[in-house]
Short mmCIF file of C-alpha atoms in Angstrom, two decimals:
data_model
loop_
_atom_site.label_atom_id
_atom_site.label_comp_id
_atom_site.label_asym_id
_atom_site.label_seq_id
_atom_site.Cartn_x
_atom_site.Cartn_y
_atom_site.Cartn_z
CA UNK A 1200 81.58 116.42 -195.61
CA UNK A 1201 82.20 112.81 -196.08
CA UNK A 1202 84.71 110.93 -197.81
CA UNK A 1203 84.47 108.23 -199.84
CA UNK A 1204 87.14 105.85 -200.94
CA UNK A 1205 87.11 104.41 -204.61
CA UNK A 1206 89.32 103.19 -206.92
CA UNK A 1207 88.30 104.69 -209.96
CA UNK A 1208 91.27 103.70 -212.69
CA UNK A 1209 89.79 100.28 -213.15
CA UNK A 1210 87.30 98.76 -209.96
CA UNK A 1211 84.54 97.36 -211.19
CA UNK A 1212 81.45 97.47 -208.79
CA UNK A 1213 80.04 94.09 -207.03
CA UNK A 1214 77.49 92.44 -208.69
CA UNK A 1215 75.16 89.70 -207.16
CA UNK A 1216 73.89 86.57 -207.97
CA UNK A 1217 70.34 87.49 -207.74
CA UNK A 1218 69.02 87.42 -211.43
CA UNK A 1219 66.93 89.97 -212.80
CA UNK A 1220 64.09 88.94 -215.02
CA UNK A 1221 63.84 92.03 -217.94
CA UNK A 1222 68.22 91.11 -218.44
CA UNK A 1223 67.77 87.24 -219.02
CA UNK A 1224 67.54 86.42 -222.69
CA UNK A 1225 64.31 85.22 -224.18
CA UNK A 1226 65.54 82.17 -224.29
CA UNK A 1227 66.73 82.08 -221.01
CA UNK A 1228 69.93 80.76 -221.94
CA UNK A 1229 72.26 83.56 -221.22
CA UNK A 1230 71.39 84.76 -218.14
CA UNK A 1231 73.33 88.20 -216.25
CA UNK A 1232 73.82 89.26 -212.99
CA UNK A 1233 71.44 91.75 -211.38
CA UNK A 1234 72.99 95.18 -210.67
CA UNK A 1235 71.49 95.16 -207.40
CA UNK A 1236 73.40 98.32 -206.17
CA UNK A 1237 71.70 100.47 -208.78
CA UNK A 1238 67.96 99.42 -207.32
CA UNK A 1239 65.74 102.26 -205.53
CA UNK A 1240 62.50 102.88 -203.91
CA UNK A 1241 61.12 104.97 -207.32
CA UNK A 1242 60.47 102.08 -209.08
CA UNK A 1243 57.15 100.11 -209.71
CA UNK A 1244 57.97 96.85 -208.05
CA UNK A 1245 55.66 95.65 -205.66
CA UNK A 1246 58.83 95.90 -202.90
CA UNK A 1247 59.72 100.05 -204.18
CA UNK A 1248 56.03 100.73 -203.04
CA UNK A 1249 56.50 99.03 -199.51
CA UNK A 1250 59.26 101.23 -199.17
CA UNK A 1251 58.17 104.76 -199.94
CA UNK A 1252 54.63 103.48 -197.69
CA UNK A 1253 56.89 102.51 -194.84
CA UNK A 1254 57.46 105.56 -192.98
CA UNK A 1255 54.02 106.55 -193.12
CA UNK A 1256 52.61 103.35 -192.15
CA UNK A 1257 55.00 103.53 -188.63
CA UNK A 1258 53.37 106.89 -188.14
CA UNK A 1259 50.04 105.43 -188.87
CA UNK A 1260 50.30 103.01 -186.64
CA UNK A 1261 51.62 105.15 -183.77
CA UNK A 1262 49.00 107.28 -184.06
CA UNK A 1263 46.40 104.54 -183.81
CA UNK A 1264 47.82 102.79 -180.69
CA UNK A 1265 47.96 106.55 -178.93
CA UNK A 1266 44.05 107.09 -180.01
CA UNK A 1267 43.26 103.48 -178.62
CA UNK A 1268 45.17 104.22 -175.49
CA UNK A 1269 43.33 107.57 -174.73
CA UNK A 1270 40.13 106.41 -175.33
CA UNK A 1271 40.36 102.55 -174.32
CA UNK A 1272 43.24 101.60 -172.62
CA UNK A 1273 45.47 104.25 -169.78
CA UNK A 1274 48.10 101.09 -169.86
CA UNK A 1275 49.01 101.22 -172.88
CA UNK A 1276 48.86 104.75 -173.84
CA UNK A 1277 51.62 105.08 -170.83
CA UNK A 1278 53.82 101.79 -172.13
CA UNK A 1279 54.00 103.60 -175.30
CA UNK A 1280 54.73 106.77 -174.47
CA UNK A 1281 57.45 105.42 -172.29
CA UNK A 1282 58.85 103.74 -174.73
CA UNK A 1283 58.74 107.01 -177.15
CA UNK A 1284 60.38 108.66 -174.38
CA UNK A 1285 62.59 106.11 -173.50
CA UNK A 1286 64.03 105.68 -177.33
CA UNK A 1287 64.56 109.27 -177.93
CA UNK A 1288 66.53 110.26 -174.70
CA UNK A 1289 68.95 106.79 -176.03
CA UNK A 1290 69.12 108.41 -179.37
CA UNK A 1291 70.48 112.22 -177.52
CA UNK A 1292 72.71 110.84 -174.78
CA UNK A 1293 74.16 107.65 -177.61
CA UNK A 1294 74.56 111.32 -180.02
CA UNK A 1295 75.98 113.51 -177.72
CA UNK A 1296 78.90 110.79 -176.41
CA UNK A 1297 79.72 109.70 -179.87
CA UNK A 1298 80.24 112.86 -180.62
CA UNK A 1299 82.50 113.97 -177.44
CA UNK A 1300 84.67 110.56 -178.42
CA UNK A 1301 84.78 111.79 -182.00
CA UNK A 1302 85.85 115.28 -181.35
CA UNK A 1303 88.60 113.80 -178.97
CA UNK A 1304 89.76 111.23 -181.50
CA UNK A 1305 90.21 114.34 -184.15
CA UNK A 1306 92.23 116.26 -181.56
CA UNK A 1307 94.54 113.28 -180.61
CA UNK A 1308 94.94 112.60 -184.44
CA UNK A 1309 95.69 115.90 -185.18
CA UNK A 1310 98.22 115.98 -182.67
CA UNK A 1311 100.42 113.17 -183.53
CA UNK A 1312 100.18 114.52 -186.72
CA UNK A 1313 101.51 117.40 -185.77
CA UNK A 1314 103.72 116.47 -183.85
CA UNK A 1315 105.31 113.79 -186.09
CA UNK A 1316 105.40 116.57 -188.98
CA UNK A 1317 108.03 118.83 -186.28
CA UNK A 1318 110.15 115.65 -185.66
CA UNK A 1319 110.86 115.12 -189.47
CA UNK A 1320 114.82 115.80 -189.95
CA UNK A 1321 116.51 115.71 -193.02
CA UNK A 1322 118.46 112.32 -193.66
CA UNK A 1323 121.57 112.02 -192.28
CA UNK A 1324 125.02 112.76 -193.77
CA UNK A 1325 126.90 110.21 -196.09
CA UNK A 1326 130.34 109.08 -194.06
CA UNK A 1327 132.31 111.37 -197.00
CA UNK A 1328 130.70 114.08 -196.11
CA UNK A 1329 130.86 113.69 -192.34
CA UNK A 1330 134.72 112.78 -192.59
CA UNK A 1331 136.54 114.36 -195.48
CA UNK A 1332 139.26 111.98 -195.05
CA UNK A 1333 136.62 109.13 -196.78
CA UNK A 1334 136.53 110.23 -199.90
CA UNK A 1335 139.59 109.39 -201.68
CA UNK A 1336 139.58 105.64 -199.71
CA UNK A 1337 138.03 103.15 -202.34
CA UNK A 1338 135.27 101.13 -200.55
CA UNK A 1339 136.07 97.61 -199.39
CA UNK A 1340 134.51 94.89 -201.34
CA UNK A 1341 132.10 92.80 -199.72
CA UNK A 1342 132.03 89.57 -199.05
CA UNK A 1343 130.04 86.90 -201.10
CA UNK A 1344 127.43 85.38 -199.31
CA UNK A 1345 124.95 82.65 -201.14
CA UNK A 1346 122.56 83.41 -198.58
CA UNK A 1347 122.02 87.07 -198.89
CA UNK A 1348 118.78 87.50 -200.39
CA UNK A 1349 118.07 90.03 -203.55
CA UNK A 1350 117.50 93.63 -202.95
CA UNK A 1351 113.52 93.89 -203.73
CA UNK A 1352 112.22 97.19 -205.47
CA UNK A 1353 109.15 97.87 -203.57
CA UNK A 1354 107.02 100.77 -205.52
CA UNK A 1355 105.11 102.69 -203.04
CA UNK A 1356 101.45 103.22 -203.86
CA UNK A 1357 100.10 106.91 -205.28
CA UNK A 1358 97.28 108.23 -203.90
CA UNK A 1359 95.27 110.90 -205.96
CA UNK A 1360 92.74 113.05 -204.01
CA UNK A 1361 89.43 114.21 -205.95
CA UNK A 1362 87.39 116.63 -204.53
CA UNK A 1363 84.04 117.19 -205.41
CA UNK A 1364 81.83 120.20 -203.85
CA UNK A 1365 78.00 119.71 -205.30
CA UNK A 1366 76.51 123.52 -205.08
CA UNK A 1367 73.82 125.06 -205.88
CA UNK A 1368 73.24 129.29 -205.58
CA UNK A 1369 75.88 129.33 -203.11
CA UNK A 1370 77.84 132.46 -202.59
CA UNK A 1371 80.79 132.99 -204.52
CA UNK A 1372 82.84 134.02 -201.71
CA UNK A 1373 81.82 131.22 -199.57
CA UNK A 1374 83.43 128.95 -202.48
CA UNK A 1375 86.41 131.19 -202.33
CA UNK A 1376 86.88 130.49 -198.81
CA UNK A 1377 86.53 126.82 -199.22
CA UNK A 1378 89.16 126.85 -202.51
CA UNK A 1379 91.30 128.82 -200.73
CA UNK A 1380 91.66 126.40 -197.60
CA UNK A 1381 91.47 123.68 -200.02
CA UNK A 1382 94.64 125.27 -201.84
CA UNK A 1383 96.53 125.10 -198.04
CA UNK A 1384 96.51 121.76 -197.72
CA UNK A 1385 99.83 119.32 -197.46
CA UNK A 1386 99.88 118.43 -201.42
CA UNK A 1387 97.65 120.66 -202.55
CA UNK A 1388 99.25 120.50 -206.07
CA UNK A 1389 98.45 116.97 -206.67
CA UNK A 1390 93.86 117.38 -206.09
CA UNK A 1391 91.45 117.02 -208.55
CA UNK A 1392 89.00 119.74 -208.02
CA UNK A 1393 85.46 119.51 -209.38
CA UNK A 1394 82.65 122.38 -208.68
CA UNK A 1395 79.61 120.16 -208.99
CA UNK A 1396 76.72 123.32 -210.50
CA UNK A 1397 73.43 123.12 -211.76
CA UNK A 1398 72.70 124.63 -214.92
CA UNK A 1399 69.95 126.08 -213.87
CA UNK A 1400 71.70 128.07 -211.90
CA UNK A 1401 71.98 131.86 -213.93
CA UNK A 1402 75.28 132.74 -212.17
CA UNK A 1403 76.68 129.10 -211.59
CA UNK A 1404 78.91 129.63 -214.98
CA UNK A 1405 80.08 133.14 -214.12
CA UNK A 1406 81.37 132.03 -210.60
CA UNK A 1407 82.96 128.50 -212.39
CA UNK A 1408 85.23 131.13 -214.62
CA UNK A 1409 86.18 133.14 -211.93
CA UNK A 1410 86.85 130.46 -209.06
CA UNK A 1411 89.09 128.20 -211.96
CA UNK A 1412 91.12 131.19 -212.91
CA UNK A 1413 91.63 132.36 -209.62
CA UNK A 1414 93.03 128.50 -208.25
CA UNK A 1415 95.60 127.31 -211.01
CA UNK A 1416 97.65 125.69 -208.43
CA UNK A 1417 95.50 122.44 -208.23
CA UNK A 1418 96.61 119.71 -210.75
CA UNK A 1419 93.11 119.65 -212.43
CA UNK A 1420 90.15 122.06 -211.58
CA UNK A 1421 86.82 122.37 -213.32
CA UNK A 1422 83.31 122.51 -213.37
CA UNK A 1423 80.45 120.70 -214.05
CA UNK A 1424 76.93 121.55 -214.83
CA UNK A 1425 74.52 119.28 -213.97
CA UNK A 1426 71.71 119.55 -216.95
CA UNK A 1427 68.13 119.70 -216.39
CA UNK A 1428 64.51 117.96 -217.55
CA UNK A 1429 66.66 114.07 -217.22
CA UNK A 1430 65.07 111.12 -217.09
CA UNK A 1431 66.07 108.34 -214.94
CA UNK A 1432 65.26 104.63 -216.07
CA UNK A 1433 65.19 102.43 -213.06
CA UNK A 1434 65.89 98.66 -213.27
CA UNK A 1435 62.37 97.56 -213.61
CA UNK A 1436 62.55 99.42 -216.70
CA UNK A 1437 59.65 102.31 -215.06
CA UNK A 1438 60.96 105.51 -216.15
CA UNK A 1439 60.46 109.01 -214.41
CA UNK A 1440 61.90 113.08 -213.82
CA UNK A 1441 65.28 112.66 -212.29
CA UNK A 1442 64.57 114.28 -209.06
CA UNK A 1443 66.78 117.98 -208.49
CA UNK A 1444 68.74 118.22 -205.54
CA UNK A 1445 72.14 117.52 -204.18
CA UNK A 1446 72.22 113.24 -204.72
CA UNK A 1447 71.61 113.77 -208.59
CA UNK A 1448 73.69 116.46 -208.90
CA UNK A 1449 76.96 114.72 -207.54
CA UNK A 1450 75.66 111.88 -209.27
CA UNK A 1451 76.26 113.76 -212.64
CA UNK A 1452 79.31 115.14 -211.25
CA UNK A 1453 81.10 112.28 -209.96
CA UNK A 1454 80.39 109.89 -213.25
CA UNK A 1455 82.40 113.08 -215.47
CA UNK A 1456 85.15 112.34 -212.99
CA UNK A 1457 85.20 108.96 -214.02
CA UNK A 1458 84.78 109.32 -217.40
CA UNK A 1459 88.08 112.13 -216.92
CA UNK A 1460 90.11 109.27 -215.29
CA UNK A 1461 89.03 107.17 -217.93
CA UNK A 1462 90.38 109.66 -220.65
CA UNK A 1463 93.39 110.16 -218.73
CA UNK A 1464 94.62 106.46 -218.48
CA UNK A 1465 93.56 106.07 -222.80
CA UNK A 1466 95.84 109.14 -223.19
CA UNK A 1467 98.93 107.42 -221.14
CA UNK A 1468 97.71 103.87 -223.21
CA UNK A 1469 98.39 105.91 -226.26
CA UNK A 1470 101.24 108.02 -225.84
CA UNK A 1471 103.75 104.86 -224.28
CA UNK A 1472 103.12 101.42 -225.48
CA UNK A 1473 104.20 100.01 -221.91
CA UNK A 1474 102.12 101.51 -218.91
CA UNK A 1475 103.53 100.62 -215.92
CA UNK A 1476 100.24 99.58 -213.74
CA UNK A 1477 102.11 100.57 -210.87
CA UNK A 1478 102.88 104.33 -211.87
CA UNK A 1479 98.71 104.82 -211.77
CA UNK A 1480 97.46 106.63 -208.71
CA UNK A 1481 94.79 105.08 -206.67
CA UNK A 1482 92.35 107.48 -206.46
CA UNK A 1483 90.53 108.69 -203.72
CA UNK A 1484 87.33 109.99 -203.85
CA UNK A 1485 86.18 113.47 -201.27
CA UNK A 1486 82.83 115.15 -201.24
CA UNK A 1487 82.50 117.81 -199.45
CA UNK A 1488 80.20 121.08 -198.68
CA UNK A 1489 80.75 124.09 -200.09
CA UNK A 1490 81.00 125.44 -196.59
CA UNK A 1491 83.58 123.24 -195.22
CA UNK A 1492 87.30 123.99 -193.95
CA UNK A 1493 89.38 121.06 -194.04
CA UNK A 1494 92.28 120.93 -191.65
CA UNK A 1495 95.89 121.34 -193.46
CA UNK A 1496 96.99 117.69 -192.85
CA UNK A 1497 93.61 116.20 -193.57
CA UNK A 1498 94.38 114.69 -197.30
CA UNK A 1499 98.07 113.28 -195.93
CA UNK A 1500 97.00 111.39 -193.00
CA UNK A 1501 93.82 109.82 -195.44
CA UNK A 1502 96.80 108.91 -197.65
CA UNK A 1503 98.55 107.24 -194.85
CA UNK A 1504 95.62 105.30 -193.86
CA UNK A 1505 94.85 104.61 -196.94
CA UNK A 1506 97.88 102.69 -198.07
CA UNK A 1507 98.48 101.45 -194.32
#
């Protein structure tokens, strides 16, 4: 699973200065920026074709320099294949030590976590309730001083977890399990849960009804189908099948999230005529397999990093 932090009540995404030619007006007077985040390799451009050709162009080209070597050159058919050697033994042993330091980095977070979480006390006594005798004694005033500064009210920053699992013809039981851990985490009662199906799924709506009656103790839980036969219209204007699999389907999922943030903050416009900006929870945005078991403390320490 990987996690993803966005502000969705109200970031707007980055937009560059490069210009795009099919937004500028035919007078070229009112030009807009290019939403160069939103540009992929299935379009027509000339630079979308030299993309999807680039992978099998290195393999080409491989191949070629091997064929020479065998038949022309012993050099450098042994350079290369040294090199091929070479790379991949970096790529295990660079793998295999990130992932010891990562694995030991989890354990010593999880531990001062821990830790820290059996060191919380309660707040200690008032003075009246430590000594009796202090209650009926009126305070002594204190003394003026022109150089005390005001007492600040510093509002400390909500964070709101969403949770997205994309699925597809998973097992409902396996979903259970991953609900159910899910529904064990430290504020648990605050996520946003969204079961990210496909429509053509036959049993995806069946499991959706059982899964959201069975876990009412998250603050918001539903599902989303992702619909079939879409069309996706690129920047260059080219237009093709959306393709099926798991990036289109959170896709789908995650812009109904927004749009249910969206509704939520017009409902709060609507019902007080002052909203307090700083009463909104940042949101934070998780996505996450349908197979994954999140430690207890995982969404409270993101929290605390988060607003660190």
């Amino acid at each position: 699973g990987s996690t993803s932090h966005c502000g969705l009540s109200g970031t707007e995404h980055p937009v560059s200065t490069f210009r795009c030619k099919r937004q500028m007006d035919k007078s070229k007077t009112a030009e807009k920026p290019c939403e160069f985040f939103k540009v992929n390799i299935h379009e027509e451009r000339t630079a979308a074709y030299v993309a999807r050709s680039m992978p099998f162009l290195v393999f080409l080209v491989t191949v070629c320099v091997l064929t020479l070597g065998v038949l022309r050159n012993t050099v450098l058919l042994l350079t290369v294949t040294a090199a091929l050697n070479v790379a991949m033994w970096l790529w295990v042993v660079s793998m295999g030590i990130t992932c010891i330091y990562g694995v030991y980095r989890a354990q010593e977070t999880i531990e001062h976590a821990e830790k820290a979480k059996m060191q919380e006390k309660p707040g200690p006594k008032s003075d009246a309730a430590q000594d009796p005798e202090k209650i009926d004694k009126e305070p002594e005033p204190e003394e003026a001083s022109p150089k005390k500064a005001p007492v600040s009210h510093v509002v400390e920053e909500k964070v709101r977890h969403i949770v997205v699992i994309p699925n597809y013809k998973e097992p409902e039981n396996l979903l259970d399990d991953t609900l159910q851990s899910l529904s064990e985490v430290t504020g648990s009662k605050d996520l946003w849960v969204i079961l990210a199906m496909e429509a053509r799924e036959k049993e995806a709506e069946a499991k959706a009804k059982n899964l959201e009656a069975k876990y009412t103790c998250f603050a918001k839980i539903m599902s989303h189908f992702h619909p079939e036969n879409l069309e996706e219209i690129h920047l260059d204007g080219s237009r093709e099948a959306e393709v099926k699999g798991k990036a289109s389907n959170l896709k789908s999922a995650v812009k109904k999230v927004c749009e249910e943030v969206d509704k939520e903050t017009t409902d709060e416009e609507k019902g007080s005529k002052t909203v307090q900006l700083t009463s909104r929870p940042t949101d934070v945005l998780t996505v996450i397999d349908a197979d994954v078991i999140l430690h207890p403390m995982y969404f409270a320490h993101i929290s605390r990093e988060f607003v660190a």
